Amino acid sequence: METPREPHFFKPLLPGFQSGFTIPLDFYSKHIQGAEINKPWKLRSDASDQIWEVIRESRTLTKGWKEFTEAHDLRIEADADDAPTFSYDYCFLAEVTPTNQKDDKMFLPVEAMRCGALNQQCKEVKLVNKEGKSWTARFGFSESDGAYYISRGWRKFCRDNRCTNGDLFVFNVVGDGTTTPLLCVCPERKECTELLIKHFSRIDGSIASTSRN
C-alpha cells in the first residue's frame, strides 16, 4: 500500500527571501490557518538531519528563517563560474485598466528597454504573484510605441488574482537575458515601495494642480 504524501508546496526563492518566507495562501488556508501563531516550527532539509526552529507570524516564517537559509547556504545566484548572471535590478509599476484588460495587452515603461533580463527575441514571460504562483504570457515589442508589452495572459493574471480597475502591481524583473524572464510581484522591497510613493505623489500633484485651476 502506497504511503500518503505529506502536504507540500513549491515556491521559487526571490530576492530578499532571507528576511522571511511567506507560505502560499492556498496551502496556508487548507493546512495551517487556525494553528497557534508564534509557536516554534521545526524545519529540516534533505541535506541535513539537524532540526531548526523558526517562528511563524501569520503566513510568514520570520525569526530563525535567516539562520536556516545561511546554514544551508540557500542562495539565488548560481555557483558555477560559467553560470548566467541574473538581474534583479529593474522594477516597474503596472496599473490594471479597463483598456489593458479588454485588449489583454499591458505595456511596460520605455525604460524597460535598458533591463538586461529582457530583449526583443524573448517571446514569453512568467508573471509570478506574491504566493509564488505563475502565469505564462506572451511577450513582444511594439516598433510604433518603442516599448515592450505583455499580452495573451495578462487578462487571465488579473482575473485569477481578482484584480479591479485601478489596482497597482510593482513587478521586479528577474532573468539573465537568455531564459524566460520572471515578472515577480514584490511590493515589500524598498525599491518597490519607492515606486508606489512616487506614483501617488504624481497623482496628488495632478489633483492639486487641477484644483488650483
mmCIF file with all atom_site columns, C-alpha atoms in Angstrom, residues 42-167:
data_model
loop_
_atom_site.group_PDB
_atom_site.id
_atom_site.type_symbol
_atom_site.label_atom_id
_atom_site.label_alt_id
_atom_site.label_comp_id
_atom_site.label_asym_id
_atom_site.label_entity_id
_atom_site.label_seq_id
_atom_site.pdbx_PDB_ins_code
_atom_site.Cartn_x
_atom_site.Cartn_y
_atom_site.Cartn_z
_atom_site.occupancy
_atom_site.B_iso_or_equiv
_atom_site.pdbx_formal_charge
_atom_site.auth_seq_id
_atom_site.auth_comp_id
_atom_site.auth_asym_id
_atom_site.auth_atom_id
_atom_site.pdbx_PDB_model_num
ATOM 1   C CA . LYS A 1 42  ? 10.557  22.584 13.080  1.00 0.00 ? 42  LYS A CA 1
ATOM 2   C CA . LEU A 1 43  ? 12.444  22.798 9.773   1.00 0.00 ? 43  LEU A CA 1
ATOM 3   C CA . ARG A 1 44  ? 14.688  20.157 8.279   1.00 0.00 ? 44  ARG A CA 1
ATOM 4   C CA . SER A 1 45  ? 16.291  19.941 4.836   1.00 0.00 ? 45  SER A CA 1
ATOM 5   C CA . ASP A 1 46  ? 17.171  16.810 2.885   1.00 0.00 ? 46  ASP A CA 1
ATOM 6   C CA . ALA A 1 47  ? 20.826  17.812 3.186   1.00 0.00 ? 47  ALA A CA 1
ATOM 7   C CA . SER A 1 48  ? 20.948  17.568 6.974   1.00 0.00 ? 48  SER A CA 1
ATOM 8   C CA . ASP A 1 49  ? 19.386  15.736 9.912   1.00 0.00 ? 49  ASP A CA 1
ATOM 9   C CA . GLN A 1 50  ? 19.625  18.869 12.038  1.00 0.00 ? 50  GLN A CA 1
ATOM 10  C CA . ILE A 1 51  ? 16.340  20.451 13.162  1.00 0.00 ? 51  ILE A CA 1
ATOM 11  C CA . TRP A 1 52  ? 15.889  24.236 13.029  1.00 0.00 ? 52  TRP A CA 1
ATOM 12  C CA . GLU A 1 53  ? 13.277  26.257 14.885  1.00 0.00 ? 53  GLU A CA 1
ATOM 13  C CA . VAL A 1 54  ? 11.581  29.247 13.260  1.00 0.00 ? 54  VAL A CA 1
ATOM 14  C CA . ILE A 1 55  ? 8.694   31.460 14.339  1.00 0.00 ? 55  ILE A CA 1
ATOM 15  C CA . ARG A 1 56  ? 5.572   31.979 12.212  1.00 0.00 ? 56  ARG A CA 1
ATOM 16  C CA . GLU A 1 57  ? 3.809   35.348 12.180  1.00 0.00 ? 57  GLU A CA 1
ATOM 17  C CA . SER A 1 58  ? 0.574   34.897 10.244  1.00 0.00 ? 58  SER A CA 1
ATOM 18  C CA . ARG A 1 59  ? 1.745   33.322 6.937   1.00 0.00 ? 59  ARG A CA 1
ATOM 19  C CA . THR A 1 60  ? 5.395   34.378 7.240   1.00 0.00 ? 60  THR A CA 1
ATOM 20  C CA . LEU A 1 61  ? 8.283   32.456 8.763   1.00 0.00 ? 61  LEU A CA 1
ATOM 21  C CA . THR A 1 62  ? 10.449  35.078 10.431  1.00 0.00 ? 62  THR A CA 1
ATOM 22  C CA . LYS A 1 63  ? 12.716  34.581 13.449  1.00 0.00 ? 63  LYS A CA 1
ATOM 23  C CA . GLY A 1 64  ? 15.104  31.722 12.749  1.00 0.00 ? 64  GLY A CA 1
ATOM 24  C CA . TRP A 1 65  ? 14.445  31.639 8.994   1.00 0.00 ? 65  TRP A CA 1
ATOM 25  C CA . LYS A 1 66  ? 17.557  33.642 8.091   1.00 0.00 ? 66  LYS A CA 1
ATOM 26  C CA . GLU A 1 67  ? 19.720  31.328 10.186  1.00 0.00 ? 67  GLU A CA 1
ATOM 27  C CA . PHE A 1 68  ? 18.176  28.344 8.384   1.00 0.00 ? 68  PHE A CA 1
ATOM 28  C CA . THR A 1 69  ? 18.992  29.805 4.940   1.00 0.00 ? 69  THR A CA 1
ATOM 29  C CA . GLU A 1 70  ? 22.547  30.655 5.959   1.00 0.00 ? 70  GLU A CA 1
ATOM 30  C CA . ALA A 1 71  ? 23.190  27.245 7.469   1.00 0.00 ? 71  ALA A CA 1
ATOM 31  C CA . HIS A 1 72  ? 22.025  25.546 4.270   1.00 0.00 ? 72  HIS A CA 1
ATOM 32  C CA . ASP A 1 73  ? 23.720  28.085 2.010   1.00 0.00 ? 73  ASP A CA 1
ATOM 33  C CA . LEU A 1 74  ? 20.455  28.855 0.216   1.00 0.00 ? 74  LEU A CA 1
ATOM 34  C CA . ARG A 1 75  ? 21.031  31.413 -2.500  1.00 0.00 ? 75  ARG A CA 1
ATOM 35  C CA . ILE A 1 76  ? 19.606  32.597 -5.794  1.00 0.00 ? 76  ILE A CA 1
ATOM 36  C CA . GLU A 1 77  ? 22.901  33.081 -7.592  1.00 0.00 ? 77  GLU A CA 1
ATOM 37  C CA . ALA A 1 78  ? 24.301  30.058 -9.404  1.00 0.00 ? 78  ALA A CA 1
ATOM 38  C CA . ASP A 1 79  ? 27.578  28.684 -8.057  1.00 0.00 ? 79  ASP A CA 1
ATOM 39  C CA . ALA A 1 80  ? 29.208  27.722 -11.340 1.00 0.00 ? 80  ALA A CA 1
ATOM 40  C CA . ASP A 1 81  ? 31.729  30.188 -12.735 1.00 0.00 ? 81  ASP A CA 1
ATOM 41  C CA . ASP A 1 82  ? 30.182  29.977 -16.210 1.00 0.00 ? 82  ASP A CA 1
ATOM 42  C CA . ALA A 1 83  ? 26.571  30.148 -14.989 1.00 0.00 ? 83  ALA A CA 1
ATOM 43  C CA . PRO A 1 84  ? 24.406  33.055 -16.206 1.00 0.00 ? 84  PRO A CA 1
ATOM 44  C CA . THR A 1 85  ? 24.173  36.134 -14.036 1.00 0.00 ? 85  THR A CA 1
ATOM 45  C CA . PHE A 1 86  ? 20.606  37.012 -13.123 1.00 0.00 ? 86  PHE A CA 1
ATOM 46  C CA . SER A 1 87  ? 19.417  40.584 -12.995 1.00 0.00 ? 87  SER A CA 1
ATOM 47  C CA . TYR A 1 88  ? 17.108  41.793 -10.218 1.00 0.00 ? 88  TYR A CA 1
ATOM 48  C CA . ASP A 1 89  ? 17.723  45.493 -10.612 1.00 0.00 ? 89  ASP A CA 1
ATOM 49  C CA . TYR A 1 90  ? 14.671  46.643 -12.569 1.00 0.00 ? 90  TYR A CA 1
ATOM 50  C CA . CYS A 1 91  ? 11.233  47.275 -11.086 1.00 0.00 ? 91  CYS A CA 1
ATOM 51  C CA . PHE A 1 92  ? 8.258   48.897 -12.758 1.00 0.00 ? 92  PHE A CA 1
ATOM 52  C CA . LEU A 1 93  ? 4.732   49.903 -11.841 1.00 0.00 ? 93  LEU A CA 1
ATOM 53  C CA . ALA A 1 94  ? 1.776   48.367 -13.701 1.00 0.00 ? 94  ALA A CA 1
ATOM 54  C CA . GLU A 1 95  ? -1.829  49.519 -13.365 1.00 0.00 ? 95  GLU A CA 1
ATOM 55  C CA . VAL A 1 96  ? -4.874  47.400 -14.131 1.00 0.00 ? 96  VAL A CA 1
ATOM 56  C CA . THR A 1 97  ? -7.075  49.423 -16.504 1.00 0.00 ? 97  THR A CA 1
ATOM 57  C CA . PRO A 1 98  ? -10.289 48.773 -18.482 1.00 0.00 ? 98  PRO A CA 1
ATOM 58  C CA . THR A 1 99  ? -8.299  49.081 -21.723 1.00 0.00 ? 99  THR A CA 1
ATOM 59  C CA . ASN A 1 100 ? -5.447  46.705 -20.948 1.00 0.00 ? 100 ASN A CA 1
ATOM 60  C CA . GLN A 1 101 ? -7.878  44.116 -19.564 1.00 0.00 ? 101 GLN A CA 1
ATOM 61  C CA . LYS A 1 102 ? -10.178 44.408 -22.607 1.00 0.00 ? 102 LYS A CA 1
ATOM 62  C CA . ASP A 1 103 ? -7.260  44.254 -25.056 1.00 0.00 ? 103 ASP A CA 1
ATOM 63  C CA . ASP A 1 104 ? -5.365  41.672 -22.951 1.00 0.00 ? 104 ASP A CA 1
ATOM 64  C CA . LYS A 1 105 ? -2.295  43.821 -23.506 1.00 0.00 ? 105 LYS A CA 1
ATOM 65  C CA . MET A 1 106 ? -0.227  45.762 -20.961 1.00 0.00 ? 106 MET A CA 1
ATOM 66  C CA . PHE A 1 107 ? 2.715   47.970 -21.971 1.00 0.00 ? 107 PHE A CA 1
ATOM 67  C CA . LEU A 1 108 ? 5.892   48.186 -19.934 1.00 0.00 ? 108 LEU A CA 1
ATOM 68  C CA . PRO A 1 109 ? 7.584   51.576 -19.420 1.00 0.00 ? 109 PRO A CA 1
ATOM 69  C CA . VAL A 1 110 ? 10.001  52.620 -22.161 1.00 0.00 ? 110 VAL A CA 1
ATOM 70  C CA . GLU A 1 111 ? 12.795  52.411 -19.552 1.00 0.00 ? 111 GLU A CA 1
ATOM 71  C CA . ALA A 1 112 ? 12.393  48.612 -19.585 1.00 0.00 ? 112 ALA A CA 1
ATOM 72  C CA . MET A 1 113 ? 14.463  48.626 -22.788 1.00 0.00 ? 113 MET A CA 1
ATOM 73  C CA . ARG A 1 114 ? 17.538  49.074 -20.574 1.00 0.00 ? 114 ARG A CA 1
ATOM 74  C CA . CYS A 1 115 ? 16.796  45.966 -18.496 1.00 0.00 ? 115 CYS A CA 1
ATOM 75  C CA . GLY A 1 116 ? 19.317  43.212 -19.260 1.00 0.00 ? 116 GLY A CA 1
ATOM 76  C CA . ALA A 1 117 ? 16.807  40.461 -18.458 1.00 0.00 ? 117 ALA A CA 1
ATOM 77  C CA . LEU A 1 118 ? 14.581  41.484 -21.393 1.00 0.00 ? 118 LEU A CA 1
ATOM 78  C CA . ASN A 1 119 ? 15.220  41.526 -25.132 1.00 0.00 ? 119 ASN A CA 1
ATOM 79  C CA . GLN A 1 120 ? 13.261  41.617 -28.391 1.00 0.00 ? 120 GLN A CA 1
ATOM 80  C CA . GLN A 1 121 ? 13.935  37.932 -29.056 1.00 0.00 ? 121 GLN A CA 1
ATOM 81  C CA . CYS A 1 122 ? 12.008  36.980 -25.934 1.00 0.00 ? 122 CYS A CA 1
ATOM 82  C CA . LYS A 1 123 ? 8.545   35.598 -26.811 1.00 0.00 ? 123 LYS A CA 1
ATOM 83  C CA . GLU A 1 124 ? 7.063   34.861 -23.378 1.00 0.00 ? 124 GLU A CA 1
ATOM 84  C CA . VAL A 1 125 ? 7.338   35.775 -19.704 1.00 0.00 ? 125 VAL A CA 1
ATOM 85  C CA . LYS A 1 126 ? 6.168   34.306 -16.418 1.00 0.00 ? 126 LYS A CA 1
ATOM 86  C CA . LEU A 1 127 ? 4.018   36.542 -14.217 1.00 0.00 ? 127 LEU A CA 1
ATOM 87  C CA . VAL A 1 128 ? 4.549   35.493 -10.596 1.00 0.00 ? 128 VAL A CA 1
ATOM 88  C CA . ASN A 1 129 ? 2.275   36.676 -7.783  1.00 0.00 ? 129 ASN A CA 1
ATOM 89  C CA . LYS A 1 130 ? 3.202   37.079 -4.104  1.00 0.00 ? 130 LYS A CA 1
ATOM 90  C CA . GLU A 1 131 ? 2.249   33.476 -3.396  1.00 0.00 ? 131 GLU A CA 1
ATOM 91  C CA . GLY A 1 132 ? 4.749   32.163 -5.956  1.00 0.00 ? 132 GLY A CA 1
ATOM 92  C CA . LYS A 1 133 ? 2.068   31.036 -8.441  1.00 0.00 ? 133 LYS A CA 1
ATOM 93  C CA . SER A 1 134 ? 2.934   31.796 -12.066 1.00 0.00 ? 134 SER A CA 1
ATOM 94  C CA . TRP A 1 135 ? 1.095   32.574 -15.320 1.00 0.00 ? 135 TRP A CA 1
ATOM 95  C CA . THR A 1 136 ? 2.630   32.366 -18.785 1.00 0.00 ? 136 THR A CA 1
ATOM 96  C CA . ALA A 1 137 ? 2.042   35.387 -21.013 1.00 0.00 ? 137 ALA A CA 1
ATOM 97  C CA . ARG A 1 138 ? 3.133   36.401 -24.478 1.00 0.00 ? 138 ARG A CA 1
ATOM 98  C CA . PHE A 1 139 ? 5.896   38.996 -24.604 1.00 0.00 ? 139 PHE A CA 1
ATOM 99  C CA . GLY A 1 140 ? 6.528   41.309 -27.530 1.00 0.00 ? 140 GLY A CA 1
ATOM 100 C CA . PHE A 1 141 ? 7.945   44.598 -28.735 1.00 0.00 ? 141 PHE A CA 1
ATOM 101 C CA . SER A 1 142 ? 5.976   47.367 -30.455 1.00 0.00 ? 142 SER A CA 1
ATOM 102 C CA . GLU A 1 143 ? 8.026   49.257 -33.040 1.00 0.00 ? 143 GLU A CA 1
ATOM 103 C CA . SER A 1 144 ? 5.485   52.098 -33.164 1.00 0.00 ? 144 SER A CA 1
ATOM 104 C CA . ASP A 1 145 ? 5.447   52.600 -29.389 1.00 0.00 ? 145 ASP A CA 1
ATOM 105 C CA . GLY A 1 146 ? 9.102   51.706 -28.808 1.00 0.00 ? 146 GLY A CA 1
ATOM 106 C CA . ALA A 1 147 ? 8.135   49.603 -25.807 1.00 0.00 ? 147 ALA A CA 1
ATOM 107 C CA . TYR A 1 148 ? 7.734   46.011 -24.624 1.00 0.00 ? 148 TYR A CA 1
ATOM 108 C CA . TYR A 1 149 ? 4.283   44.665 -23.897 1.00 0.00 ? 149 TYR A CA 1
ATOM 109 C CA . ILE A 1 150 ? 2.624   41.665 -22.252 1.00 0.00 ? 150 ILE A CA 1
ATOM 110 C CA . SER A 1 151 ? -0.364  40.009 -23.938 1.00 0.00 ? 151 SER A CA 1
ATOM 111 C CA . ARG A 1 152 ? -2.315  36.734 -24.085 1.00 0.00 ? 152 ARG A CA 1
ATOM 112 C CA . GLY A 1 153 ? -2.025  36.086 -20.374 1.00 0.00 ? 153 GLY A CA 1
ATOM 113 C CA . TRP A 1 154 ? -2.267  39.498 -18.757 1.00 0.00 ? 154 TRP A CA 1
ATOM 114 C CA . ARG A 1 155 ? -6.075  39.402 -18.549 1.00 0.00 ? 155 ARG A CA 1
ATOM 115 C CA . LYS A 1 156 ? -6.037  35.903 -17.021 1.00 0.00 ? 156 LYS A CA 1
ATOM 116 C CA . PHE A 1 157 ? -3.428  37.012 -14.464 1.00 0.00 ? 157 PHE A CA 1
ATOM 117 C CA . CYS A 1 158 ? -5.690  39.921 -13.482 1.00 0.00 ? 158 CYS A CA 1
ATOM 118 C CA . ARG A 1 159 ? -8.801  37.755 -13.343 1.00 0.00 ? 159 ARG A CA 1
ATOM 119 C CA . ASP A 1 160 ? -7.207  34.934 -11.336 1.00 0.00 ? 160 ASP A CA 1
ATOM 120 C CA . ASN A 1 161 ? -5.817  37.457 -8.839  1.00 0.00 ? 161 ASN A CA 1
ATOM 121 C CA . ARG A 1 162 ? -9.231  39.145 -8.551  1.00 0.00 ? 162 ARG A CA 1
ATOM 122 C CA . CYS A 1 163 ? -7.937  42.497 -9.742  1.00 0.00 ? 163 CYS A CA 1
ATOM 123 C CA . THR A 1 164 ? -10.140 45.513 -10.274 1.00 0.00 ? 164 THR A CA 1
ATOM 124 C CA . ASN A 1 165 ? -9.504  48.588 -12.391 1.00 0.00 ? 165 ASN A CA 1
ATOM 125 C CA . GLY A 1 166 ? -7.035  50.884 -10.676 1.00 0.00 ? 166 GLY A CA 1
ATOM 126 C CA . ASP A 1 167 ? -5.175  48.111 -8.862  1.00 0.00 ? 167 ASP A CA 1
#
